[in-house]
Structure formats: C-alpha cells, structure tokens
C-alpha cells in the first residue's frame, strides 16, 4: 500500500512541485531495504491537506509557510495552531518563477487574471506596468483557474511553466514575479517526529496570559539571555477577542539541545498556551 503525501492541488501547483522534490530527496536518502512507495494526493485547500494527516488519509502533508516577497501563509499558521499532534519534519526552500498563461493573442486583450492571492501579490508590480486595467481574481491555487482558459481568450492565469506544460497551455510571458530571487518555504508535516536530517531550527507558537506591558518582552528575553537566535517572529489574532494575539517563532536551535530545553522550561512561566511544532533541517531545492 502506498503512503500518501497531501498537498494543495490541483496537479501542477508549487506545493506539488515541492512534494515531488521532497520525494526525490527522500528516495536518495533511504536505504534500499527501507524504501517505501509514496503517492501524491492533491487537496483543494492547505487546511484540508493538513486535516488529511490528522484523519490518517495521508501520512505526510507538504504545505507553504512563507514567501520571500509576501511573507507568511496565514492558513498554514492558523491550521497548525488549531490542529493537534502535527509535527514539522523538514523545511524545503523552493525557487518560484511565475508565468502568465493565456490563449490571448496579446497582453492588450486580457481583461481578467486568476491565481492564488500570494501569486497575484508577488507579481503586482509587473501587472501594474503591463496590465494596469485588468481584474485580479483570487483562486484557491495557482492551477485552479487553468481549466477553461481555452474558452476564455480574454482571461489569463498566473502559474508555473511546469503547470502550463502539464495542461498543454500557452505561455504569454515568463518570469513575471517582481523579484527574481522569489522563493517559498514549505514545511513537511506529519504526526510523527521522524526527522530525516539534522535539526537546525525549531518552530513554536504561544499566547500570553494577558495583554499587559512587557508580556511579550519577558517571553522573548528568555531566548536573548541564553544567546538563542530567532530567525522569524510573527503575530496572528487568537480569533477570541480583538487585540489578542498568538506569536509564532522560528528558532535557530534543536528542541533537544540542552540550552533549548532550559529556554522552553523558562518560557512556560510567561505563556498561556505553548505549542511546539517540531525541530527540523532546512533543504534548499535547485530547479
């Protein structure tokens, strides 16, 4: 029986590309006797990809967490907080090169552009310069809007060149993202702590007991005093009350290191709820 890897679909998304890259890397690092067969399974949303792991429909989910242009993917962060028992096994850094896909004869005839909100935002400068009057229409993924393009010659979609090839669609413009070094970080998530490489980072989130002066500072000082570097900190609303926030941290240390154990023990004194999402290594992907 194949082990299933959940990702945002339909086929052709960057999440599927990251899942393929993870699978290729995993196959090269498994011994011949322990190699397993995996099957990629697309889901309509990031949240449903993660829920599939909780429901044991899939063994692993590969989900986007942060883009170098547009920042964090809020659905991933919110889902990790609300769902229990999910653990990050690995981080993948995937280069992102967007293309404009359309049956239009020229840019001048395009009236609507569909894509995932992150992709639309990553290309907003290019769109403002070359297509300032088009309607931008968000979709659940970068490949969702590709279906039906042939019937709508005034419509375009922003997706990958791989997706255009997969669906046999014409590319009208390449490399339209505003910054050439555009990349997205993905997390490989499971219910098991089975890290396939050395752990260099830990991700966690917490809420503070009350919105009072110094509440966040006390929590962050725990890491500063021990000389532990934070590579990212972000706030998200708790959704309980206006002005209440959760704080997400990426930390450059293994959760099993003695210094981190000390930090987490002290951190509990200053937090209301503390969730540790796991320790993992970071794998850059070359395309």
PDB file of C-alpha atoms in Angstrom:
ATOM      1  CA  UNK A   1       0.000   0.000   0.000  1.00  0.00           C
ATOM      2  CA  UNK A   2       1.363   3.412  -0.986  1.00  0.00           C
ATOM      3  CA  UNK A   3       1.898   6.094   1.651  1.00  0.00           C
ATOM      4  CA  UNK A   4       0.075   9.279   0.658  1.00  0.00           C
ATOM      5  CA  UNK A   5       1.542  12.796   0.610  1.00  0.00           C
ATOM      6  CA  UNK A   6      -1.109  15.530   0.759  1.00  0.00           C
ATOM      7  CA  UNK A   7      -0.554  18.877  -0.955  1.00  0.00           C
ATOM      8  CA  UNK A   8      -2.508  21.823  -2.318  1.00  0.00           C
ATOM      9  CA  UNK A   9      -3.957  20.917  -5.721  1.00  0.00           C
ATOM     10  CA  UNK A  10      -4.954  20.533  -8.471  1.00  0.00           C
ATOM     11  CA  UNK A  11      -1.842  18.929 -10.003  1.00  0.00           C
ATOM     12  CA  UNK A  12       0.722  21.472 -11.180  1.00  0.00           C
ATOM     13  CA  UNK A  13       0.862  23.688  -8.084  1.00  0.00           C
ATOM     14  CA  UNK A  14       4.124  24.773  -6.485  1.00  0.00           C
ATOM     15  CA  UNK A  15       3.113  22.698  -3.460  1.00  0.00           C
ATOM     16  CA  UNK A  16       3.033  19.605  -5.677  1.00  0.00           C
ATOM     17  CA  UNK A  17       6.435  20.581  -7.069  1.00  0.00           C
ATOM     18  CA  UNK A  18       7.774  20.851  -3.503  1.00  0.00           C
ATOM     19  CA  UNK A  19       6.240  17.461  -2.692  1.00  0.00           C
ATOM     20  CA  UNK A  20       7.962  15.941  -5.741  1.00  0.00           C
ATOM     21  CA  UNK A  21      11.265  17.459  -4.659  1.00  0.00           C
ATOM     22  CA  UNK A  22      10.842  16.077  -1.149  1.00  0.00           C
ATOM     23  CA  UNK A  23      10.011  12.652  -2.538  1.00  0.00           C
ATOM     24  CA  UNK A  24      13.073  12.657  -4.809  1.00  0.00           C
ATOM     25  CA  UNK A  25      15.288  13.705  -1.913  1.00  0.00           C
ATOM     26  CA  UNK A  26      13.767  11.084   0.359  1.00  0.00           C
ATOM     27  CA  UNK A  27      14.349   8.317  -2.167  1.00  0.00           C
ATOM     28  CA  UNK A  28      18.050   9.172  -2.354  1.00  0.00           C
ATOM     29  CA  UNK A  29      18.389   9.088   1.433  1.00  0.00           C
ATOM     30  CA  UNK A  30      16.521   5.872   2.179  1.00  0.00           C
ATOM     31  CA  UNK A  31      18.331   2.591   2.272  1.00  0.00           C
ATOM     32  CA  UNK A  32      17.268   0.033  -0.325  1.00  0.00           C
ATOM     33  CA  UNK A  33      15.728  -2.186   2.353  1.00  0.00           C
ATOM     34  CA  UNK A  34      13.660   0.625   3.898  1.00  0.00           C
ATOM     35  CA  UNK A  35      12.406   2.324   0.736  1.00  0.00           C
ATOM     36  CA  UNK A  36       8.656   2.931   0.704  1.00  0.00           C
ATOM     37  CA  UNK A  37       6.282   3.807  -2.099  1.00  0.00           C
ATOM     38  CA  UNK A  38       4.569   7.188  -1.929  1.00  0.00           C
ATOM     39  CA  UNK A  39       1.585   8.650  -3.764  1.00  0.00           C
ATOM     40  CA  UNK A  40       0.942  12.390  -4.171  1.00  0.00           C
ATOM     41  CA  UNK A  41      -2.627  13.410  -3.296  1.00  0.00           C
ATOM     42  CA  UNK A  42      -3.970  16.896  -4.142  1.00  0.00           C
ATOM     43  CA  UNK A  43      -6.436  18.660  -1.824  1.00  0.00           C
ATOM     44  CA  UNK A  44      -8.457  21.831  -2.544  1.00  0.00           C
ATOM     45  CA  UNK A  45      -7.028  23.872   0.355  1.00  0.00           C
ATOM     46  CA  UNK A  46      -3.983  23.958   2.623  1.00  0.00           C
ATOM     47  CA  UNK A  47      -6.184  23.357   5.654  1.00  0.00           C
ATOM     48  CA  UNK A  48      -7.646  20.199   4.108  1.00  0.00           C
ATOM     49  CA  UNK A  49      -4.134  18.974   3.260  1.00  0.00           C
ATOM     50  CA  UNK A  50      -3.208  19.190   6.943  1.00  0.00           C
ATOM     51  CA  UNK A  51      -6.550  17.751   8.075  1.00  0.00           C
ATOM     52  CA  UNK A  52      -5.887  14.738   5.838  1.00  0.00           C
ATOM     53  CA  UNK A  53      -2.861  13.911   8.001  1.00  0.00           C
ATOM     54  CA  UNK A  54      -4.914  14.218  11.193  1.00  0.00           C
ATOM     55  CA  UNK A  55      -7.622  11.975   9.692  1.00  0.00           C
ATOM     56  CA  UNK A  56      -4.943   9.466   8.568  1.00  0.00           C
ATOM     57  CA  UNK A  57      -5.963   9.867   4.920  1.00  0.00           C
ATOM     58  CA  UNK A  58      -2.341  10.867   4.258  1.00  0.00           C
ATOM     59  CA  UNK A  59       0.942  10.118   6.001  1.00  0.00           C
ATOM     60  CA  UNK A  60       2.541  13.496   5.213  1.00  0.00           C
ATOM     61  CA  UNK A  61       1.475  16.968   4.076  1.00  0.00           C
ATOM     62  CA  UNK A  62       3.685  19.458   2.229  1.00  0.00           C
ATOM     63  CA  UNK A  63       2.383  22.989   2.820  1.00  0.00           C
ATOM     64  CA  UNK A  64       3.690  26.507   2.088  1.00  0.00           C
ATOM     65  CA  UNK A  65       4.516  28.597   5.141  1.00  0.00           C
ATOM     66  CA  UNK A  66       6.417  31.684   3.945  1.00  0.00           C
ATOM     67  CA  UNK A  67       7.231  33.524   0.726  1.00  0.00           C
ATOM     68  CA  UNK A  68      10.245  35.813   0.367  1.00  0.00           C
ATOM     69  CA  UNK A  69       8.082  38.580  -1.164  1.00  0.00           C
ATOM     70  CA  UNK A  70       4.682  38.312   0.503  1.00  0.00           C
ATOM     71  CA  UNK A  71       5.596  36.808   3.861  1.00  0.00           C
ATOM     72  CA  UNK A  72       3.731  34.150   5.792  1.00  0.00           C
ATOM     73  CA  UNK A  73       0.917  31.929   4.563  1.00  0.00           C
ATOM     74  CA  UNK A  74      -1.682  32.562   7.241  1.00  0.00           C
ATOM     75  CA  UNK A  75      -3.797  29.477   6.514  1.00  0.00           C
ATOM     76  CA  UNK A  76      -0.838  27.243   7.319  1.00  0.00           C
ATOM     77  CA  UNK A  77      -0.043  29.035  10.573  1.00  0.00           C
ATOM     78  CA  UNK A  78      -3.675  29.100  11.710  1.00  0.00           C
ATOM     79  CA  UNK A  79      -4.182  25.426  10.856  1.00  0.00           C
ATOM     80  CA  UNK A  80      -1.076  24.312  12.746  1.00  0.00           C
ATOM     81  CA  UNK A  81      -2.295  26.160  15.833  1.00  0.00           C
ATOM     82  CA  UNK A  82      -5.838  24.766  15.687  1.00  0.00           C
ATOM     83  CA  UNK A  83      -4.903  21.152  14.860  1.00  0.00           C
ATOM     84  CA  UNK A  84      -3.188  18.951  17.431  1.00  0.00           C
ATOM     85  CA  UNK A  85      -0.345  16.451  17.046  1.00  0.00           C
ATOM     86  CA  UNK A  86       1.164  17.828  13.832  1.00  0.00           C
ATOM     87  CA  UNK A  87       4.968  17.891  13.720  1.00  0.00           C
ATOM     88  CA  UNK A  88       7.289  19.568  11.216  1.00  0.00           C
ATOM     89  CA  UNK A  89       9.824  17.096   9.835  1.00  0.00           C
ATOM     90  CA  UNK A  90      11.639  19.219   7.266  1.00  0.00           C
ATOM     91  CA  UNK A  91      11.664  22.635   5.601  1.00  0.00           C
ATOM     92  CA  UNK A  92      12.032  22.956   1.824  1.00  0.00           C
ATOM     93  CA  UNK A  93      13.019  26.207   0.089  1.00  0.00           C
ATOM     94  CA  UNK A  94      11.689  26.231  -3.475  1.00  0.00           C
ATOM     95  CA  UNK A  95      12.548  28.887  -6.112  1.00  0.00           C
ATOM     96  CA  UNK A  96       9.366  30.406  -7.583  1.00  0.00           C
ATOM     97  CA  UNK A  97       9.172  31.638 -11.177  1.00  0.00           C
ATOM     98  CA  UNK A  98       5.714  32.766 -12.262  1.00  0.00           C
ATOM     99  CA  UNK A  99       4.408  32.698 -15.824  1.00  0.00           C
ATOM    100  CA  UNK A 100       1.344  34.287 -17.436  1.00  0.00           C
ATOM    101  CA  UNK A 101      -0.702  31.580 -19.136  1.00  0.00           C
ATOM    102  CA  UNK A 102      -3.390  32.517 -21.664  1.00  0.00           C
ATOM    103  CA  UNK A 103      -4.835  31.864 -25.111  1.00  0.00           C
ATOM    104  CA  UNK A 104      -4.936  35.634 -25.701  1.00  0.00           C
ATOM    105  CA  UNK A 105      -3.107  36.875 -28.780  1.00  0.00           C
ATOM    106  CA  UNK A 106      -1.541  39.767 -26.853  1.00  0.00           C
ATOM    107  CA  UNK A 107      -1.461  41.362 -23.411  1.00  0.00           C
ATOM    108  CA  UNK A 108      -3.793  44.135 -24.621  1.00  0.00           C
ATOM    109  CA  UNK A 109      -6.750  41.760 -24.911  1.00  0.00           C
ATOM    110  CA  UNK A 110      -6.566  40.356 -21.361  1.00  0.00           C
ATOM    111  CA  UNK A 111      -9.331  41.514 -19.024  1.00  0.00           C
ATOM    112  CA  UNK A 112      -9.084  39.084 -16.087  1.00  0.00           C
ATOM    113  CA  UNK A 113      -6.203  37.352 -14.293  1.00  0.00           C
ATOM    114  CA  UNK A 114      -6.770  34.446 -11.920  1.00  0.00           C
ATOM    115  CA  UNK A 115      -4.363  32.970  -9.396  1.00  0.00           C
ATOM    116  CA  UNK A 116      -3.716  32.295  -5.732  1.00  0.00           C
ATOM    117  CA  UNK A 117      -3.634  35.587  -3.733  1.00  0.00           C
ATOM    118  CA  UNK A 118       0.051  35.067  -2.931  1.00  0.00           C
ATOM    119  CA  UNK A 119       0.949  34.714  -6.623  1.00  0.00           C
ATOM    120  CA  UNK A 120      -1.097  37.787  -7.580  1.00  0.00           C
ATOM    121  CA  UNK A 121       0.695  39.805  -4.906  1.00  0.00           C
ATOM    122  CA  UNK A 122       4.130  38.529  -5.952  1.00  0.00           C
ATOM    123  CA  UNK A 123       3.512  39.867  -9.483  1.00  0.00           C
ATOM    124  CA  UNK A 124       1.707  43.120  -8.629  1.00  0.00           C
ATOM    125  CA  UNK A 125       4.500  45.362  -9.956  1.00  0.00           C
ATOM    126  CA  UNK A 126       4.620  43.566 -13.313  1.00  0.00           C
ATOM    127  CA  UNK A 127       0.825  43.617 -13.565  1.00  0.00           C
ATOM    128  CA  UNK A 128       0.691  47.338 -12.779  1.00  0.00           C
ATOM    129  CA  UNK A 129       3.221  48.045 -15.524  1.00  0.00           C
ATOM    130  CA  UNK A 130       1.910  45.819 -18.321  1.00  0.00           C
ATOM    131  CA  UNK A 131      -1.743  45.162 -17.408  1.00  0.00           C
ATOM    132  CA  UNK A 132      -2.845  48.106 -15.252  1.00  0.00           C
ATOM    133  CA  UNK A 133      -6.579  47.776 -16.013  1.00  0.00           C
ATOM    134  CA  UNK A 134      -7.176  44.036 -15.581  1.00  0.00           C
ATOM    135  CA  UNK A 135      -9.380  42.489 -12.913  1.00  0.00           C
ATOM    136  CA  UNK A 136      -7.444  40.368 -10.414  1.00  0.00           C
ATOM    137  CA  UNK A 137      -9.497  37.383  -9.253  1.00  0.00           C
ATOM    138  CA  UNK A 138      -8.146  35.185  -6.408  1.00  0.00           C
ATOM    139  CA  UNK A 139      -8.437  31.399  -6.590  1.00  0.00           C
ATOM    140  CA  UNK A 140      -7.631  28.555  -4.199  1.00  0.00           C
ATOM    141  CA  UNK A 141      -4.408  27.662  -6.010  1.00  0.00           C
ATOM    142  CA  UNK A 142      -2.224  28.674  -8.953  1.00  0.00           C
ATOM    143  CA  UNK A 143      -3.627  25.847 -11.102  1.00  0.00           C
ATOM    144  CA  UNK A 144      -7.331  26.009 -10.226  1.00  0.00           C
ATOM    145  CA  UNK A 145      -8.023  28.685 -12.864  1.00  0.00           C
ATOM    146  CA  UNK A 146      -6.173  26.909 -15.680  1.00  0.00           C
ATOM    147  CA  UNK A 147      -9.216  24.824 -16.508  1.00  0.00           C
ATOM    148  CA  UNK A 148     -11.412  26.628 -19.003  1.00  0.00           C
ATOM    149  CA  UNK A 149      -8.780  29.066 -20.285  1.00  0.00           C
ATOM    150  CA  UNK A 150      -9.255  27.843 -23.846  1.00  0.00           C
ATOM    151  CA  UNK A 151     -12.869  29.048 -23.810  1.00  0.00           C
ATOM    152  CA  UNK A 152     -11.966  32.447 -22.309  1.00  0.00           C
ATOM    153  CA  UNK A 153      -9.466  34.143 -24.617  1.00  0.00           C
ATOM    154  CA  UNK A 154      -9.596  37.383 -22.596  1.00  0.00           C
ATOM    155  CA  UNK A 155      -8.603  35.547 -19.410  1.00  0.00           C
ATOM    156  CA  UNK A 156      -5.158  34.661 -18.088  1.00  0.00           C
ATOM    157  CA  UNK A 157      -3.784  32.803 -15.079  1.00  0.00           C
ATOM    158  CA  UNK A 158      -0.532  33.112 -13.151  1.00  0.00           C
ATOM    159  CA  UNK A 159       1.053  29.737 -12.566  1.00  0.00           C
ATOM    160  CA  UNK A 160       4.263  27.804 -13.192  1.00  0.00           C
ATOM    161  CA  UNK A 161       5.774  26.805 -16.525  1.00  0.00           C
ATOM    162  CA  UNK A 162       5.507  23.218 -15.294  1.00  0.00           C
ATOM    163  CA  UNK A 163       1.725  23.633 -14.929  1.00  0.00           C
ATOM    164  CA  UNK A 164       1.487  25.092 -18.441  1.00  0.00           C
ATOM    165  CA  UNK A 165       3.340  22.075 -19.790  1.00  0.00           C
ATOM    166  CA  UNK A 166       1.246  19.651 -17.734  1.00  0.00           C
ATOM    167  CA  UNK A 167      -2.045  21.061 -19.104  1.00  0.00           C
ATOM    168  CA  UNK A 168      -0.634  21.856 -22.573  1.00  0.00           C
ATOM    169  CA  UNK A 169      -1.368  25.592 -22.285  1.00  0.00           C
ATOM    170  CA  UNK A 170       0.386  28.532 -23.989  1.00  0.00           C
ATOM    171  CA  UNK A 171       2.681  30.842 -22.014  1.00  0.00           C
ATOM    172  CA  UNK A 172       2.292  34.530 -22.821  1.00  0.00           C
ATOM    173  CA  UNK A 173       5.028  35.864 -20.514  1.00  0.00           C
ATOM    174  CA  UNK A 174       7.709  34.285 -18.303  1.00  0.00           C
ATOM    175  CA  UNK A 175       9.418  35.387 -15.105  1.00  0.00           C
ATOM    176  CA  UNK A 176       6.745  37.928 -14.182  1.00  0.00           C
ATOM    177  CA  UNK A 177       7.358  37.871 -10.409  1.00  0.00           C
ATOM    178  CA  UNK A 178       8.602  41.270  -9.223  1.00  0.00           C
ATOM    179  CA  UNK A 179      11.779  39.942  -7.621  1.00  0.00           C
ATOM    180  CA  UNK A 180      13.946  37.352  -9.404  1.00  0.00           C
ATOM    181  CA  UNK A 181      15.057  35.678  -6.161  1.00  0.00           C
ATOM    182  CA  UNK A 182      11.467  34.826  -5.273  1.00  0.00           C
ATOM    183  CA  UNK A 183      11.248  31.632  -3.197  1.00  0.00           C
ATOM    184  CA  UNK A 184       8.761  29.903  -0.904  1.00  0.00           C
ATOM    185  CA  UNK A 185       9.472  27.860   2.197  1.00  0.00           C
ATOM    186  CA  UNK A 186       7.400  24.704   2.626  1.00  0.00           C
ATOM    187  CA  UNK A 187       7.020  22.514   5.680  1.00  0.00           C
ATOM    188  CA  UNK A 188       6.855  18.728   5.516  1.00  0.00           C
ATOM    189  CA  UNK A 189       4.364  17.842   8.253  1.00  0.00           C
ATOM    190  CA  UNK A 190       3.366  14.538   9.832  1.00  0.00           C
ATOM    191  CA  UNK A 191       2.026  13.235  13.126  1.00  0.00           C
ATOM    192  CA  UNK A 192       5.364  11.546  13.770  1.00  0.00           C
ATOM    193  CA  UNK A 193       8.665  13.100  14.833  1.00  0.00           C
ATOM    194  CA  UNK A 194      10.776  11.298  12.279  1.00  0.00           C
ATOM    195  CA  UNK A 195      13.288  13.906  11.127  1.00  0.00           C
ATOM    196  CA  UNK A 196      15.306  12.624   8.137  1.00  0.00           C
ATOM    197  CA  UNK A 197      18.186  15.075   8.640  1.00  0.00           C
ATOM    198  CA  UNK A 198      19.979  17.076  11.328  1.00  0.00           C
ATOM    199  CA  UNK A 199      17.720  19.585  13.068  1.00  0.00           C
ATOM    200  CA  UNK A 200      18.817  23.217  12.878  1.00  0.00           C
ATOM    201  CA  UNK A 201      15.523  25.017  13.537  1.00  0.00           C
ATOM    202  CA  UNK A 202      12.544  24.768  15.872  1.00  0.00           C
ATOM    203  CA  UNK A 203       9.129  26.354  15.288  1.00  0.00           C
ATOM    204  CA  UNK A 204       6.612  27.089  18.021  1.00  0.00           C
ATOM    205  CA  UNK A 205       3.750  29.400  18.906  1.00  0.00           C
ATOM    206  CA  UNK A 206       2.354  30.772  22.150  1.00  0.00           C
ATOM    207  CA  UNK A 207      -0.211  33.091  23.648  1.00  0.00           C
ATOM    208  CA  UNK A 208       0.482  35.327  26.637  1.00  0.00           C
ATOM    209  CA  UNK A 209      -1.675  35.297  29.798  1.00  0.00           C
ATOM    210  CA  UNK A 210      -2.770  38.951  29.486  1.00  0.00           C
ATOM    211  CA  UNK A 211      -2.318  41.979  27.266  1.00  0.00           C
ATOM    212  CA  UNK A 212      -0.148  43.923  29.702  1.00  0.00           C
ATOM    213  CA  UNK A 213       3.102  45.890  29.269  1.00  0.00           C
ATOM    214  CA  UNK A 214       6.126  43.626  28.967  1.00  0.00           C
ATOM    215  CA  UNK A 215       4.207  40.364  28.462  1.00  0.00           C
ATOM    216  CA  UNK A 216       5.803  39.622  25.091  1.00  0.00           C
ATOM    217  CA  UNK A 217       9.168  41.070  26.075  1.00  0.00           C
ATOM    218  CA  UNK A 218       9.503  38.667  29.007  1.00  0.00           C
ATOM    219  CA  UNK A 219       8.892  35.704  26.718  1.00  0.00           C
ATOM    220  CA  UNK A 220      11.405  36.854  24.115  1.00  0.00           C
ATOM    221  CA  UNK A 221      14.055  37.725  26.687  1.00  0.00           C
ATOM    222  CA  UNK A 222      14.251  34.044  27.583  1.00  0.00           C
ATOM    223  CA  UNK A 223      15.967  33.390  24.259  1.00  0.00           C
ATOM    224  CA  UNK A 224      18.042  36.569  24.308  1.00  0.00           C
ATOM    225  CA  UNK A 225      19.530  35.778  27.723  1.00  0.00           C
ATOM    226  CA  UNK A 226      20.557  32.305  26.565  1.00  0.00           C
ATOM    227  CA  UNK A 227      22.008  33.568  23.264  1.00  0.00           C
ATOM    228  CA  UNK A 228      19.495  31.708  21.096  1.00  0.00           C
ATOM    229  CA  UNK A 229      18.741  33.423  17.797  1.00  0.00           C
ATOM    230  CA  UNK A 230      15.212  33.882  16.450  1.00  0.00           C
ATOM    231  CA  UNK A 231      15.005  33.819  12.648  1.00  0.00           C
ATOM    232  CA  UNK A 232      11.329  34.832  12.498  1.00  0.00           C
ATOM    233  CA  UNK A 233       8.627  36.200  14.777  1.00  0.00           C
ATOM    234  CA  UNK A 234       5.067  36.922  13.727  1.00  0.00           C
ATOM    235  CA  UNK A 235       1.748  37.648  15.375  1.00  0.00           C
ATOM    236  CA  UNK A 236      -1.676  36.300  14.399  1.00  0.00           C
ATOM    237  CA  UNK A 237      -5.036  37.077  16.035  1.00  0.00           C
ATOM    238  CA  UNK A 238      -6.311  34.493  18.503  1.00  0.00           C
ATOM    239  CA  UNK A 239      -9.801  34.922  16.989  1.00  0.00           C
ATOM    240  CA  UNK A 240     -11.174  35.091  20.530  1.00  0.00           C
ATOM    241  CA  UNK A 241     -11.152  38.852  21.015  1.00  0.00           C
ATOM    242  CA  UNK A 242      -9.937  41.931  19.163  1.00  0.00           C
ATOM    243  CA  UNK A 243      -6.397  42.804  20.279  1.00  0.00           C
ATOM    244  CA  UNK A 244      -5.464  39.292  21.425  1.00  0.00           C
ATOM    245  CA  UNK A 245      -2.613  37.663  19.532  1.00  0.00           C
ATOM    246  CA  UNK A 246      -0.647  34.451  19.109  1.00  0.00           C
ATOM    247  CA  UNK A 247       3.086  34.704  18.487  1.00  0.00           C
ATOM    248  CA  UNK A 248       4.872  32.378  16.078  1.00  0.00           C
ATOM    249  CA  UNK A 249       8.644  31.893  16.392  1.00  0.00           C
ATOM    250  CA  UNK A 250      11.272  30.186  14.261  1.00  0.00           C
ATOM    251  CA  UNK A 251      14.335  29.497  16.395  1.00  0.00           C
ATOM    252  CA  UNK A 252      17.820  28.534  15.204  1.00  0.00           C
ATOM    253  CA  UNK A 253      18.274  25.599  17.568  1.00  0.00           C
ATOM    254  CA  UNK A 254      17.249  21.966  18.035  1.00  0.00           C
ATOM    255  CA  UNK A 255      14.485  21.451  20.595  1.00  0.00           C
ATOM    256  CA  UNK A 256      16.550  18.621  22.129  1.00  0.00           C
ATOM    257  CA  UNK A 257      19.601  20.806  22.770  1.00  0.00           C
ATOM    258  CA  UNK A 258      20.163  21.432  26.478  1.00  0.00           C
ATOM    259  CA  UNK A 259      20.029  25.205  26.007  1.00  0.00           C
ATOM    260  CA  UNK A 260      16.648  24.929  24.262  1.00  0.00           C
ATOM    261  CA  UNK A 261      15.302  22.668  26.985  1.00  0.00           C
ATOM    262  CA  UNK A 262      16.237  25.341  29.514  1.00  0.00           C
ATOM    263  CA  UNK A 263      14.646  28.053  27.390  1.00  0.00           C
ATOM    264  CA  UNK A 264      11.373  26.176  26.940  1.00  0.00           C
ATOM    265  CA  UNK A 265      11.164  25.391  30.632  1.00  0.00           C
ATOM    266  CA  UNK A 266      11.534  29.082  31.464  1.00  0.00           C
ATOM    267  CA  UNK A 267       9.234  30.171  28.615  1.00  0.00           C
ATOM    268  CA  UNK A 268       6.312  28.309  30.157  1.00  0.00           C
ATOM    269  CA  UNK A 269       6.377  30.787  33.038  1.00  0.00           C
ATOM    270  CA  UNK A 270       5.418  33.618  30.661  1.00  0.00           C
ATOM    271  CA  UNK A 271       2.952  31.943  28.298  1.00  0.00           C
ATOM    272  CA  UNK A 272      -0.679  30.904  28.491  1.00  0.00           C
ATOM    273  CA  UNK A 273      -0.590  28.193  25.794  1.00  0.00           C
ATOM    274  CA  UNK A 274       2.656  26.934  24.247  1.00  0.00           C
ATOM    275  CA  UNK A 275       2.690  24.659  21.191  1.00  0.00           C
ATOM    276  CA  UNK A 276       5.926  23.251  19.791  1.00  0.00           C
ATOM    277  CA  UNK A 277       5.551  22.336  16.127  1.00  0.00           C
ATOM    278  CA  UNK A 278       8.834  20.461  15.903  1.00  0.00           C
ATOM    279  CA  UNK A 279      12.528  20.652  15.061  1.00  0.00           C
ATOM    280  CA  UNK A 280      13.789  20.169  11.531  1.00  0.00           C
ATOM    281  CA  UNK A 281      16.502  20.808   8.981  1.00  0.00           C
ATOM    282  CA  UNK A 282      16.247  23.169   6.000  1.00  0.00           C
ATOM    283  CA  UNK A 283      16.725  21.793   2.482  1.00  0.00           C
ATOM    284  CA  UNK A 284      17.285  24.232  -0.432  1.00  0.00           C
ATOM    285  CA  UNK A 285      15.873  22.916  -3.712  1.00  0.00           C
ATOM    286  CA  UNK A 286      17.616  23.544  -7.044  1.00  0.00           C
ATOM    287  CA  UNK A 287      15.475  23.542 -10.177  1.00  0.00           C
TER     288      UNK A 287
END
